[in-house]
Short mmCIF file of C-alpha atoms and ligand atoms in Angstrom, two decimals:
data_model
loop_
_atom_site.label_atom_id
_atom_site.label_comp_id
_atom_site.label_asym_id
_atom_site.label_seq_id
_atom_site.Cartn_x
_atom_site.Cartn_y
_atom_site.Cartn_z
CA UNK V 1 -61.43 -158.60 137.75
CA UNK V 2 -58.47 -158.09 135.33
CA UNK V 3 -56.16 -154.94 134.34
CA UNK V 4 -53.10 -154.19 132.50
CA UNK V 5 -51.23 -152.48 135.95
CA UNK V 6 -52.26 -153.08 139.34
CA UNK V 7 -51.28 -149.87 141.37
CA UNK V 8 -51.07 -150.52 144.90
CA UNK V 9 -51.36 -147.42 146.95
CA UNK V 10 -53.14 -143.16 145.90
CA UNK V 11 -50.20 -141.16 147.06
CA UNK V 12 -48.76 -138.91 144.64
CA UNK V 13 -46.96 -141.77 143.50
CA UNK V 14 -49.84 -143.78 142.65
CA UNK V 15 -52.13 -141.03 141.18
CA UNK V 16 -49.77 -139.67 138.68
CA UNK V 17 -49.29 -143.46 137.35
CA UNK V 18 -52.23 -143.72 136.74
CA UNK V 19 -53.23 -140.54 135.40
CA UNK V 20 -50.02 -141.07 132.72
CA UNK V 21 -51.50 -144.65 131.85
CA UNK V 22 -54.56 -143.77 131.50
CA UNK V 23 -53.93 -140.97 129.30
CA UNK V 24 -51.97 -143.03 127.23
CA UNK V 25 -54.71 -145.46 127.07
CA UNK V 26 -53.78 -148.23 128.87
CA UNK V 27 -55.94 -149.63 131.93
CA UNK V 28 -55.20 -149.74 135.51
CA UNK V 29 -56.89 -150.29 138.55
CA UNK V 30 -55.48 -148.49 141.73
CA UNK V 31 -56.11 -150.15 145.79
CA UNK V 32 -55.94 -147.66 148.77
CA UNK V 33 -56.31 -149.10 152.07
CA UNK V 34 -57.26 -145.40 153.49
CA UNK V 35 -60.41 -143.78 152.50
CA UNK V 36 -60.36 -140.28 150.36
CA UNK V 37 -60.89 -137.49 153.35
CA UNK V 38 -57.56 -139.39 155.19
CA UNK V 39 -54.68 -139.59 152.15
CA UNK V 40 -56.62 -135.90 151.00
CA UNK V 41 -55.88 -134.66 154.24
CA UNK V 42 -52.40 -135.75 155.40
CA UNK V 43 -50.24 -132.60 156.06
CA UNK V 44 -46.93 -133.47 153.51
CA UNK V 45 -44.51 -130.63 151.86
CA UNK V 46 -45.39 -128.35 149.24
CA UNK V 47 -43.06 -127.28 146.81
CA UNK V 48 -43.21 -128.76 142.94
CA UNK V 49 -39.99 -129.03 140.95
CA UNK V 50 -40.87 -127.84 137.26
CA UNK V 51 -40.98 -131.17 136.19
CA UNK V 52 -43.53 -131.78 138.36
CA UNK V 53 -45.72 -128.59 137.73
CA UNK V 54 -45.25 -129.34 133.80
CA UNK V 55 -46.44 -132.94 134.06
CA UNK V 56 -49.61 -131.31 136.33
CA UNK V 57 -50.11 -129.16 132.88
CA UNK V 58 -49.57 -132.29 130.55
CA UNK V 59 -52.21 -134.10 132.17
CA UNK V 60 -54.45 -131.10 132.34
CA UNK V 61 -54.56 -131.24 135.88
CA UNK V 62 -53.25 -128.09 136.66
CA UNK V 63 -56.15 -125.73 136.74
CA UNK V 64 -56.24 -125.14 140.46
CA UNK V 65 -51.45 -124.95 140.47
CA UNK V 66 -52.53 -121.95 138.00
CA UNK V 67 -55.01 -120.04 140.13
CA UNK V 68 -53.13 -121.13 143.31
CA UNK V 69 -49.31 -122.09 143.05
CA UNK V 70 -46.71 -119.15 143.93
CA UNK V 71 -43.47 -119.22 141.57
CA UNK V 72 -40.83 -119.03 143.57
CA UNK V 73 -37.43 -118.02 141.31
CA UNK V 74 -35.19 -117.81 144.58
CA UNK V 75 -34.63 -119.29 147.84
CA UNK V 76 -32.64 -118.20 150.81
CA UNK V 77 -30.35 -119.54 153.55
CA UNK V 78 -29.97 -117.69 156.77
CA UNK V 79 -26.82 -117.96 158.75
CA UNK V 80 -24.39 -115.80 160.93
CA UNK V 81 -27.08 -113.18 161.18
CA UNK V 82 -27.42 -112.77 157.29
CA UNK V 83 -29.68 -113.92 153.90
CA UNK V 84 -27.74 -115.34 151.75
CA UNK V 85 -30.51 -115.66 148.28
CA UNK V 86 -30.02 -118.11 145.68
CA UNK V 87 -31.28 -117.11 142.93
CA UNK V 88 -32.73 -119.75 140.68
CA UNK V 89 -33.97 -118.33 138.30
CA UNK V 90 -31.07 -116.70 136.92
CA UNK V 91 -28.33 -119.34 137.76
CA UNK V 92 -30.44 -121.94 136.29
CA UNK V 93 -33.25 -120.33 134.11
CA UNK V 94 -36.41 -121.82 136.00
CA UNK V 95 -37.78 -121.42 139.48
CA UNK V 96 -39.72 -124.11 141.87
CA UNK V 97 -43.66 -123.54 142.47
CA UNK V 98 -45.28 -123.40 145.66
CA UNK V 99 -48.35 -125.36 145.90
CA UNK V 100 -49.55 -127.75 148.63
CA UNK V 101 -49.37 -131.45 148.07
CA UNK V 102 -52.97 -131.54 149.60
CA UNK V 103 -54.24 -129.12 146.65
CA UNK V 104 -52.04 -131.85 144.49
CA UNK V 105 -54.50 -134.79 145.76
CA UNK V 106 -57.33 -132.83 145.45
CA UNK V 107 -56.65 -132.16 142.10
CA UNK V 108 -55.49 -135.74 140.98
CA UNK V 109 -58.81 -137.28 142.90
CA UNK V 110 -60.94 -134.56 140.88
CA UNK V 111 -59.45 -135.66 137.85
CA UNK V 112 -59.90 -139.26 138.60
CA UNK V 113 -63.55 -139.38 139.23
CA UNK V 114 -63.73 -137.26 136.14
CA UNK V 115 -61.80 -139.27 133.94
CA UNK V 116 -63.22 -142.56 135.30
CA UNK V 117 -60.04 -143.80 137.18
CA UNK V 118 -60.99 -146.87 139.10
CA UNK V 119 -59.64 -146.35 142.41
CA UNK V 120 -60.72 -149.00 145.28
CA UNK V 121 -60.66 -147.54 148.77
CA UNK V 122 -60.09 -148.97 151.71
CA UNK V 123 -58.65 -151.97 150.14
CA UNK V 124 -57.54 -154.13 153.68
CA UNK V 125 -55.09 -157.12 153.47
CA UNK V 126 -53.77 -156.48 150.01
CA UNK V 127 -51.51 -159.25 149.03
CA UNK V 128 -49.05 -159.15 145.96
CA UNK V 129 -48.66 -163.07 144.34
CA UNK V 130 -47.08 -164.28 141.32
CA UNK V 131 -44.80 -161.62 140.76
CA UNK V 132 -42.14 -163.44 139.47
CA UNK V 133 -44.23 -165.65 137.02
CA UNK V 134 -46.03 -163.97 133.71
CA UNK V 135 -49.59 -163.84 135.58
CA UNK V 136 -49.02 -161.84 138.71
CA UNK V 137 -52.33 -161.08 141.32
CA UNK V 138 -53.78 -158.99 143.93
CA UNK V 139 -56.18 -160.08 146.27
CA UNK V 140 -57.67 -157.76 149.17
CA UNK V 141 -60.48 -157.36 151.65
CA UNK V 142 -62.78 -154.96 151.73
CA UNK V 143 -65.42 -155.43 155.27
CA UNK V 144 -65.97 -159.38 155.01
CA UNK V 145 -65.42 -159.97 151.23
CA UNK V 146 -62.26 -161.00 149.32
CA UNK V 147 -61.36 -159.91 145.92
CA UNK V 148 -58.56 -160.97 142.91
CA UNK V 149 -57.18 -158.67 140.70
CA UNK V 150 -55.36 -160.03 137.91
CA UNK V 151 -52.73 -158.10 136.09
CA UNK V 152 -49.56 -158.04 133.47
CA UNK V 153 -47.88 -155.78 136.30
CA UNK V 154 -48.31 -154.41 139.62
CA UNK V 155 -46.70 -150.87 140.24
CA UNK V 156 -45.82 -150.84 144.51
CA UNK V 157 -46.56 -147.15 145.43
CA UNK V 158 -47.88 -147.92 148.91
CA UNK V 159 -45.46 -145.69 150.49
CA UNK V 160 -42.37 -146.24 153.02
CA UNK V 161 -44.33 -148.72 155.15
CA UNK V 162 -46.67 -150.43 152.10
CA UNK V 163 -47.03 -154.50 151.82
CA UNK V 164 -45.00 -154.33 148.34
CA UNK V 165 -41.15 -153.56 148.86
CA UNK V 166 -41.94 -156.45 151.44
CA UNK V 167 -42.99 -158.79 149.05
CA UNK V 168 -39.37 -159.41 147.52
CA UNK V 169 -37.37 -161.42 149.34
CA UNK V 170 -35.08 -160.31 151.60
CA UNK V 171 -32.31 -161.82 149.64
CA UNK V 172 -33.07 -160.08 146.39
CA UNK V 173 -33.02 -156.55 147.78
CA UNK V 174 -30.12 -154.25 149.21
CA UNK V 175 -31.57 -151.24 151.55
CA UNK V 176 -29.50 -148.52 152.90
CA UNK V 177 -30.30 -146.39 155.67
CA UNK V 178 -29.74 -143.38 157.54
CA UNK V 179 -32.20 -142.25 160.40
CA UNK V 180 -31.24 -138.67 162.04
CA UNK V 181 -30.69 -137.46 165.51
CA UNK V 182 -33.65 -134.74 165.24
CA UNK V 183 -37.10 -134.41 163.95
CA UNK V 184 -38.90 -130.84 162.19
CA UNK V 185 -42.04 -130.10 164.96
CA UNK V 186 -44.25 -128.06 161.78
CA UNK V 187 -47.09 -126.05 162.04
CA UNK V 188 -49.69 -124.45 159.71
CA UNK V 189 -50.80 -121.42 160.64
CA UNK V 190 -53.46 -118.83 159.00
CA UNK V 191 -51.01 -116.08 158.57
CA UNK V 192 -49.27 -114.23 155.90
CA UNK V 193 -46.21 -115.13 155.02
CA UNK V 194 -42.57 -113.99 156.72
CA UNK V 195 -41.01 -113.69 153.41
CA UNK V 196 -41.71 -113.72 149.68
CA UNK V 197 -39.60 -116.78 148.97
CA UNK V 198 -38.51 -119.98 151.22
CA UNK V 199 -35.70 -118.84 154.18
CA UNK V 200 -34.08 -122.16 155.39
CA UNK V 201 -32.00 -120.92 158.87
CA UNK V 202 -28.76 -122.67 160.07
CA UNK V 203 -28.46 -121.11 163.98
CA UNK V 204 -26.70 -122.30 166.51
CA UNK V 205 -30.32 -123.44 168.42
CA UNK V 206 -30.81 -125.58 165.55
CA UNK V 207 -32.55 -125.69 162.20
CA UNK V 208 -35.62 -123.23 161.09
CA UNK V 209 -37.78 -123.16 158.10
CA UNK V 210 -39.98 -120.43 156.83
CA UNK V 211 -42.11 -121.98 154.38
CA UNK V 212 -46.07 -121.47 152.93
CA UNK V 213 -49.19 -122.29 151.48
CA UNK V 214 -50.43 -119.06 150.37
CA UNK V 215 -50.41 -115.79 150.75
CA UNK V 216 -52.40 -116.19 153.94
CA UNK V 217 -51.07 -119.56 155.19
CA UNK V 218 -47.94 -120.26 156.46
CA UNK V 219 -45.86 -123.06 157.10
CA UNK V 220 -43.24 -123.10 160.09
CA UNK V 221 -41.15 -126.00 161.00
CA UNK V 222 -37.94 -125.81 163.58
CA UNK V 223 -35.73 -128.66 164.37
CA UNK V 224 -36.08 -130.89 167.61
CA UNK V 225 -34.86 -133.44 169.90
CA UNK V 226 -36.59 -136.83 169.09
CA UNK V 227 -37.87 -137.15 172.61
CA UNK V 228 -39.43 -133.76 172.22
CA UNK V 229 -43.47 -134.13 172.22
CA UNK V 230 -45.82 -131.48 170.71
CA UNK V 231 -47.37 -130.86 173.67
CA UNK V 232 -43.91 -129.24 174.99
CA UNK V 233 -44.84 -126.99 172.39
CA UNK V 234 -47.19 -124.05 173.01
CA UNK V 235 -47.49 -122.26 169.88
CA UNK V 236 -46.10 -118.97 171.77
CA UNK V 237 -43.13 -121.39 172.87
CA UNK V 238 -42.82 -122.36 169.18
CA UNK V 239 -43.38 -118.68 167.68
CA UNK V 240 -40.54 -117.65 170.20
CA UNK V 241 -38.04 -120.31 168.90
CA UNK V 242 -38.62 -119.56 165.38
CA UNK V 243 -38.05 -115.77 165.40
CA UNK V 244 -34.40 -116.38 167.41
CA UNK V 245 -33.60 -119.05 164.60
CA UNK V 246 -34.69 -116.89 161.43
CA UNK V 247 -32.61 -113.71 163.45
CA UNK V 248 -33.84 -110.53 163.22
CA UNK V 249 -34.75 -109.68 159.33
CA UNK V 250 -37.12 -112.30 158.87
CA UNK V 251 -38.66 -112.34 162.39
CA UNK V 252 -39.44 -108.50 162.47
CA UNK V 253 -41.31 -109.80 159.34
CA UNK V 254 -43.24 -112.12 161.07
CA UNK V 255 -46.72 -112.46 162.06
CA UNK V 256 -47.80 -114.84 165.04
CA UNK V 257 -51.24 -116.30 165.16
CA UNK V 258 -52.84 -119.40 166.06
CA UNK V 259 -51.42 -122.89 164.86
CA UNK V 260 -54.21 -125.35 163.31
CA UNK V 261 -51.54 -128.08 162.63
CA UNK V 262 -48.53 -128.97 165.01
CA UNK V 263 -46.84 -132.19 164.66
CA UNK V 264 -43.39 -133.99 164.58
CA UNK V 265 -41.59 -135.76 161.89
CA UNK V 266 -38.44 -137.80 162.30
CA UNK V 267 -35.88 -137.28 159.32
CA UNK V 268 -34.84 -140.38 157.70
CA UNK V 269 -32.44 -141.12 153.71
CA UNK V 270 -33.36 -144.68 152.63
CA UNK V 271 -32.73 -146.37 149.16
CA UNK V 272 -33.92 -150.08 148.30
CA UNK V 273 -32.37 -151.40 145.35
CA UNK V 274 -33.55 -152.62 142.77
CA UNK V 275 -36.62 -150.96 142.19
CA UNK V 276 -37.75 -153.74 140.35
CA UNK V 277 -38.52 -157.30 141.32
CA UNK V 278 -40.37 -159.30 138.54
CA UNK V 279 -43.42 -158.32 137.72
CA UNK V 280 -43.16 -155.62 140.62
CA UNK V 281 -42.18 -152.02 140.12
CA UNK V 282 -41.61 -149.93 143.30
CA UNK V 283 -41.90 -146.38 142.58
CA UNK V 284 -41.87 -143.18 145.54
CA UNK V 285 -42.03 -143.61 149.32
CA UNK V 286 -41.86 -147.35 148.76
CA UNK V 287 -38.36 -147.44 147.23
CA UNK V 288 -36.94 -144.45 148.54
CA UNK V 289 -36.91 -141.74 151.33
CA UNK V 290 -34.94 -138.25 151.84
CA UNK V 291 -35.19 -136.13 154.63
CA UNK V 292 -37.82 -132.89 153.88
CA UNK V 293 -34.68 -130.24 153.58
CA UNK V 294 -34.39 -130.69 149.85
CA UNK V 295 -38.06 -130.60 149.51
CA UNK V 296 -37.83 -133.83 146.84
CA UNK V 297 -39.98 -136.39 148.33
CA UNK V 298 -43.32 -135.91 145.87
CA UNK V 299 -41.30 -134.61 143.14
CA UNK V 300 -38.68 -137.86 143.07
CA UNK V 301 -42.14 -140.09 143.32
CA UNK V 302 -43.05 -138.09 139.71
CA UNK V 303 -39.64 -139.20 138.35
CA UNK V 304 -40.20 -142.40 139.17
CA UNK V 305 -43.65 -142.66 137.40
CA UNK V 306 -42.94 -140.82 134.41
CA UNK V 307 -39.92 -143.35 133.56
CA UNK V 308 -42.23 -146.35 134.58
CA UNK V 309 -44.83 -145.23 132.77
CA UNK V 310 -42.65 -144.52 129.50
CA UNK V 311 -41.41 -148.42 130.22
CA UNK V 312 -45.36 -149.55 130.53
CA UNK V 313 -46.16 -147.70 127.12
CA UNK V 314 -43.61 -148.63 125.07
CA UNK V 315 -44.21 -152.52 126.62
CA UNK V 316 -48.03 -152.19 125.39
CA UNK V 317 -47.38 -149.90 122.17
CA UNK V 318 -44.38 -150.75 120.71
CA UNK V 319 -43.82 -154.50 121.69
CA UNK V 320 -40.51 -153.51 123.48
CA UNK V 321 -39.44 -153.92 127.24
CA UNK V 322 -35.95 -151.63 127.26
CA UNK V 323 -37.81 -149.15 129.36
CA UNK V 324 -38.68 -151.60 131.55
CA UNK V 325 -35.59 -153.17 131.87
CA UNK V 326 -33.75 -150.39 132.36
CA UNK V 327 -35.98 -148.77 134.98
CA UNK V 328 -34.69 -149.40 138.01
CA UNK V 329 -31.23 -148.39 136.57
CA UNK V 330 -31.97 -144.97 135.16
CA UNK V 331 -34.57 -144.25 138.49
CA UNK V 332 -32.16 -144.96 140.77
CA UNK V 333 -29.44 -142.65 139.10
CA UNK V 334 -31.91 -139.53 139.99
CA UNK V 335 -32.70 -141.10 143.12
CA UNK V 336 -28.89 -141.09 144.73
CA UNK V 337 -28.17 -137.49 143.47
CA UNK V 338 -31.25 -136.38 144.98
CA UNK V 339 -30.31 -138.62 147.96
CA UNK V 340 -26.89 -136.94 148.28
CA UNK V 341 -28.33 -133.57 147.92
CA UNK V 342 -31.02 -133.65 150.70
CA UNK V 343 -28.63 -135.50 153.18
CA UNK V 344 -25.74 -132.58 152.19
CA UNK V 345 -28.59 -129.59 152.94
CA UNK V 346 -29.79 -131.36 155.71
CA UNK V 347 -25.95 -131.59 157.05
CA UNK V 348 -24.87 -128.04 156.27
CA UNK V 349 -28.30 -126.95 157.97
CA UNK V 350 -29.44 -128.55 161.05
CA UNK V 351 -27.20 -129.38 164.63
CA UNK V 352 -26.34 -132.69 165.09
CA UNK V 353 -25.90 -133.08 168.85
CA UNK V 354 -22.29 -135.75 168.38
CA UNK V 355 -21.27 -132.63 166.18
CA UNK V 356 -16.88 -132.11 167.07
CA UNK V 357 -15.98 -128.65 166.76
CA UNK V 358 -14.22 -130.08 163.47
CA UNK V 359 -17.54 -130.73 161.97
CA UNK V 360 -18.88 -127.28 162.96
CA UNK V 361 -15.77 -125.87 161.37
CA UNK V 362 -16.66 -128.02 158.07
CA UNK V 363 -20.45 -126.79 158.37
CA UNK V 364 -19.05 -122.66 158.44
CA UNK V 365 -17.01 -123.55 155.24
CA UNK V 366 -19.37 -125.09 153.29
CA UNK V 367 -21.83 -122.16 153.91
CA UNK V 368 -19.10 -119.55 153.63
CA UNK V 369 -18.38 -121.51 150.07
CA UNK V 370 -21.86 -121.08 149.00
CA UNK V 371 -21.87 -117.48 150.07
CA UNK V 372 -19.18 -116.25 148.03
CA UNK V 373 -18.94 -119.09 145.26
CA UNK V 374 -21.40 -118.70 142.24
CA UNK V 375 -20.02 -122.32 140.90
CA UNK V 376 -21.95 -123.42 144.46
CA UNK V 377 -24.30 -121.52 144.10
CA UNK V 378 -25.09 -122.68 140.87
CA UNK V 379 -25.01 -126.29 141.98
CA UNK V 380 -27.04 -125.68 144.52
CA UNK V 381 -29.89 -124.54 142.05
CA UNK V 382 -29.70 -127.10 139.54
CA UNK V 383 -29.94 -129.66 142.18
CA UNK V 384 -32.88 -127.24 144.01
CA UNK V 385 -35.04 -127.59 140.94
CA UNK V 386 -34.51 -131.45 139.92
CA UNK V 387 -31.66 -133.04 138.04
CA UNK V 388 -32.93 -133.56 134.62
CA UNK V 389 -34.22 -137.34 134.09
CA UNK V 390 -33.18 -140.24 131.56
CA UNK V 391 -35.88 -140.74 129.10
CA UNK V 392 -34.72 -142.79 125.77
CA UNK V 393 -35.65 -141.74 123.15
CA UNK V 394 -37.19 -137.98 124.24
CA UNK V 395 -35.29 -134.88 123.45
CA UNK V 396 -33.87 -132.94 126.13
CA UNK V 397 -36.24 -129.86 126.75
CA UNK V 398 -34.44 -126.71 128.54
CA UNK V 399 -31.20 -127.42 130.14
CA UNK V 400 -28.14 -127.02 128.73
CA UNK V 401 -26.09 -129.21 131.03
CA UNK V 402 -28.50 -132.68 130.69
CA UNK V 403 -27.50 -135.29 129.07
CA UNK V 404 -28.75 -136.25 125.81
CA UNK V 405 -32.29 -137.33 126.04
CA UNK V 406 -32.34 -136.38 129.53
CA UNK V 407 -35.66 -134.04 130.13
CA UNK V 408 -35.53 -131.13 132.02
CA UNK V 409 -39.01 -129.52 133.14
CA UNK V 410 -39.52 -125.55 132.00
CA UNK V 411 -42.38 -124.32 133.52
CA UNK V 412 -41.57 -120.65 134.74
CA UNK V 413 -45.00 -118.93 134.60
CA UNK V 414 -47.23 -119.89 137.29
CA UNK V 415 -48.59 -116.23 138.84
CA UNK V 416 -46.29 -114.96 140.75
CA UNK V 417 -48.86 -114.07 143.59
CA UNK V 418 -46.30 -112.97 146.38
CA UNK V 419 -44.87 -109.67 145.29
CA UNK V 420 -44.94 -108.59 148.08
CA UNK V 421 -46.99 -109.78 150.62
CA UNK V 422 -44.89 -108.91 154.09
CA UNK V 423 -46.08 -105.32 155.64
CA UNK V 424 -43.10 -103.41 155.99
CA UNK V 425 -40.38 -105.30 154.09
CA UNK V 426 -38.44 -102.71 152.03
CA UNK V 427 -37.87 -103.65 148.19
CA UNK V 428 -34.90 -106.34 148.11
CA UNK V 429 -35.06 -106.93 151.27
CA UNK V 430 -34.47 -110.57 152.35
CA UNK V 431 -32.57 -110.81 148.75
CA UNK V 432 -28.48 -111.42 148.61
CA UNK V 433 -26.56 -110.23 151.16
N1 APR N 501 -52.33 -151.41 150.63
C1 APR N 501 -52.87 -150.36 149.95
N2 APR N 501 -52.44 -149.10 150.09
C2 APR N 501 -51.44 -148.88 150.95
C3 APR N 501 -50.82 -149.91 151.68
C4 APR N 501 -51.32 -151.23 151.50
N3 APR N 501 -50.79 -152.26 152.15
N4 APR N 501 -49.84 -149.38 152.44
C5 APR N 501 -49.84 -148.07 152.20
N5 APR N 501 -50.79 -147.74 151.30
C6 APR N 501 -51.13 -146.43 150.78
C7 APR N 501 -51.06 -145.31 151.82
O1 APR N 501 -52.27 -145.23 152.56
C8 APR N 501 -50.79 -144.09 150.97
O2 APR N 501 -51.98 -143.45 150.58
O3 APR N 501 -50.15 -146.05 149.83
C9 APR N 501 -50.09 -144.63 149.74
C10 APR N 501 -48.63 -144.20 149.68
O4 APR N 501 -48.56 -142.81 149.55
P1 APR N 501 -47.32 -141.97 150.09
O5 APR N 501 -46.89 -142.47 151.42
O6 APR N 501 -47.68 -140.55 149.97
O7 APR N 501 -46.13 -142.36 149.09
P2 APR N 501 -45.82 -141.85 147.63
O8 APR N 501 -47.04 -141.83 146.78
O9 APR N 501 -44.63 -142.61 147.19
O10 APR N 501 -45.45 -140.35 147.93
C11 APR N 501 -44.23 -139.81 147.74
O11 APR N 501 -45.25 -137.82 148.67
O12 APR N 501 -46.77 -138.15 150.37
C12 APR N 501 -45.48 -137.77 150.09
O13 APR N 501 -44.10 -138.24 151.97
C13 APR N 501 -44.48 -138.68 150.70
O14 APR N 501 -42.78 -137.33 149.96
C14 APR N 501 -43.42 -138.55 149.73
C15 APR N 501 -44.07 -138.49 148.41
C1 PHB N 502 -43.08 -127.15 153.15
O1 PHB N 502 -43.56 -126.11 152.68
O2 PHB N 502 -43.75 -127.93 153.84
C2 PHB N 502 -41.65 -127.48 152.88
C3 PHB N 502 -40.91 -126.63 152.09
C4 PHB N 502 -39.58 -126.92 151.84
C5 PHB N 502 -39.02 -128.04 152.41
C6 PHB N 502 -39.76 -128.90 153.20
C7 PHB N 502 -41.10 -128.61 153.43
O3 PHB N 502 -37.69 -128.30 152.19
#
C-alpha cells in the first residue's frame, strides 16, 4: 500500500490532519491501534479555543459544535471567599466554546467515513522505518497478518505514550519535564450545571473545578493526593469536598446527583524538541503535554496540525519545503507560551504540599494582581483563548496584538445555550466581584 502521509495515531491530533489533507487533496492513510467505541469514548477535557471551533467550521465539521457547544465569553476564579470573572469577551473580543472532546471524535469519525478517510483500526506493532532516508515505511499487525505502508512522510500523533517520539534517537531529541505532586479525581455527572460559565477555585483544601458538558451534564474535578484511589471517593464524599472548595456562592448553586464517571489523572508539562526528525513530524500528545488547568491540550494538538498541514500543502502544491522546515520552530513557539501559561494557572491554583509560607505569600499576590489589575487580566484572556499562530504567508484574522501573519481564530457565535440555567442564581451573580 502507498500514501502521501502516514498518520500514526486518531486522536484529535490525528483526525484533524487528516481531515486538513484531505480537504486539500492530498492522500493519507491513518493507523489506530484502539478500535472506534475505545478512542470515541475516552473521557478528555472539553473546551475549544476559537481557533479550534473555526477550523471545526472550515472543515464543515461543525454541525453538531452548532446545535451543541455553549459560548462561554467569561470565566471565573474563586478565591478568599469571592468570584473574581474574567471577562473574555470584552478584554479580548472572543470567548472559548464548550463542547466535549468526545462530541469532537464523534464528529471527526462521522466525517471520515463520510468523506472516505482511510483509517485502519486496531493497527498492533506499528513500526516507523526509514525516516531519515527519502522512502520512509510503516509496517503493522493486524490478528496474524503484517502489512507495509509506504509514504513521503509519516505525521507521529500517537499520543504521550505512542511508538513515534520513540523512534528518534535518544541523542537527537531534548525532553523536558515536570510531573506534579497532585492529580484532578473528575467526575461526570447528569446534572445541571453550578454556574453559567467555568469557576476554577484556589482554597486552602486544594484545587476545585466547576466545569460542563451541557446544560444537563456536569463536569466536577477537585485536586488530590497521588496515593489517593477513587474508591476513597464516594460521590457524597466528593460532592462534600467540592461545595467547601467552590465556597458558598457556587455551592448553594449546586445540584448533587449520581456520578457515571469518576477517575484520577496525574498532572504532568512535557516538551520534546524538535518536533521534527526526518521524515517524522510529531504533532499533539506525542510532542507535548500541559497539565488540564489551561484547558490547551486538544486545542495545542490543532495548532500543531494546521502548521503541518500548511508545510505538507505547500510541499505537494507549490514545490516548496519552508513550511516544513520551519515547523518545528514556529510549533514550538506556541507550544512554550502555552506551556508557561498552564504551569503558571496550575501554580497560582492548586496546593503544592512542599509549599513555604513564602510561596503561599507569592500565590495571594499573584491572585490579588489579577483581581485588581486589568493589564492581568487582560493577559490572562489572550492566553485563555490561544495565542495567535505563525502561518507564512496568511493574513492575520482578528487580533490586534498578533504578529504579522500570525492567525487568530474569531468564532464568537456558537448559541449561547446557558443563559441561565442555575435555579435561583440572581442576574450577575457569579460575575466580577
Ligand atoms: N500505534 C497506533 N496508534 C497509537 C499508538 C501506536 N503505537 N500509540 C498510541 N496510539 C493512538 C492512541 O490509541 C490514541 O488514539 O494514538 C492516539 C493519540 O491520541 P491522543 O492521546 O488523544 O493524542 P492527541 O491526538 O495528540 O491529542 C491531544 O487531546 O486526547 C487529548 O489528552 C489529549 O489533550 C490531548 C489532546
Ligand atoms: C473540562 O471540562 O473537562 C475541563 C475544563 C477546563 C479545564 C480542564 C478540563 O481547564
Amino acid at each position: 500500500m502507498r500514501t502521501q502521509v502516514a498518520i500514526v495515531g486518531a486522536g484529535p491530533a490525528g483526525m484533524f490532519l487528516a481531515h486538513l489533507l484531505h480537504a486539500a487533496g492530498l492522500d493519507c492513510v491513518v493507523l489506530e491501534r484502539r478500535d472506534r467505541a475505545f478512542v470515541e469514548g475516552r473521557v478528555r477535557a472539553g473546551v475549544l479555543e476559537p481557533i479550534t471551533v473555526d477550523l471545526m467550521r472550515e472543515l464543515g465539521l461543525a454541525e453538531g459544535l452548532e446545535r451543541g457547544g455553549l459560548a462561554h465569553d467569561g470565566v471565573n476564579i474563586a478565591t478568599g471567599g469571592e468570584l473574581l470573572r474574567i471577562d473574555l469577551a470584552s478584554l479580548v473580543g472572543v470567548g472559548l466554546t464548550v463542547y466535549g472532546q468526545q462530541e469532537v471524535m464523534r464528529d471527526l469519525f462521522d466525517g471520515a467515513v463520510a468523506r472516505g478517510i482511510h483509517i485502519v483500526w486496531e493497527a498492533d506493532d506499528v513500526v516507523l522505518e526509514g525516516l531519515d532516508g527519502a522512502e520512509p515505511f510503516v509496517t503493522w499487525r493486524h490478528g496474524q497478518t503484517g502489512h507495509r505502508l509506504d509514504c513521503d512522510f509519516v505525521a507521529g500523533c500517537d499520543g504521550f505514550h505512542g511508538v513515534s517520539r520513540s523512534s528518534i534517537p535518544a541523542q537527537d531529541l531534548r525532553t523536558y519535564e515536570r510531573v506534579y505532586p497532585f492529580g484532578w479525581l473528575g467526575i461526570l455527572a447528569d446534572v445541571p450545571p453550578c454556574n453559567d460559565e467555568l469557576v476554577y477555585a484556589n482554597h486552602e483544601r486544594g484545587f476545585a473545578l466547576a466545569s460542563m458538558r451541557s446544560e444537563t451534564r456536569s463536569r466536577y474535578y477537585v485536586q488530590v493526593a497521588l496515593d489517593e484511589q477513587v474508591d476513597d471517593w464516594p460521590d457524597e464524599r466528593f460532592w462534600d469536598e467540592l461545595c467547601l472548595r467552590l465556597g458558598p456562592q457556587t455551592a448553594a448553586k449546586l445540584t448533587r446527583g449520581p456520578s457515571f464517571e469518576k477517575s484520577i489523572a496525574p498532572l504532568r508539562s512535557f516538551v520534546a524538541e524538535p518536533m521534527r526528525w526526518g521524515r517524522l513530524f510529531l504533532a499533539g500528545d506525542a510532542a507535548h503535554i500541559v497539565p488540564p488547568t489551561g484547558a490547551k491540550g486538544m486545542n495545542l494538538a490543532v495548532s500543531d496540525v494546521i502548521m503541518l498541514a500548511d508545510g505538507l500543502i505547500e510541499h505537494y502544491r507549490a514545490n516548496k519545503d519552508h513550511g516544513l522546515e520551519t515547523y518545528s520552530k514556529r510549533a514550538l513557539a506556541r507550544v512554550w507560551k502555552a506551556e508557561r501559561f498552564s504551569w503558571w494557572l496550575t501554580s497560582i491554583t492548586h496546593r503544592f504540599p512542599d509549599a513555604d509560607p513564602f510561596s503561599q505569600q507569592m500565590q495571594l499576590a499573584e491572585l490579588d494582581y489579577l483581581r485588581s489589575s486589568e493589564a492581568a487580566q487582560r493577559s490572562f484572556a489572550e492566553n485563555y483563548v490561544g495565542l495567535p499562530m505563525a502561518r507564512p504567508g496568511r493574513r492575520a484574522k482578528a487580533s490586534a496584538a498578533a504578529p504579522e501573519g500570525a492567525v487568530r481564530g474569531t468564532s464568537q457565535s456558537i448559541g449561547k445555550k446557558l443563559e441561565r440555567t442555575c435555579a435561583g442564581a440572581a442576574p450577575g451573580e457569579g460575575k466580577a466581584t
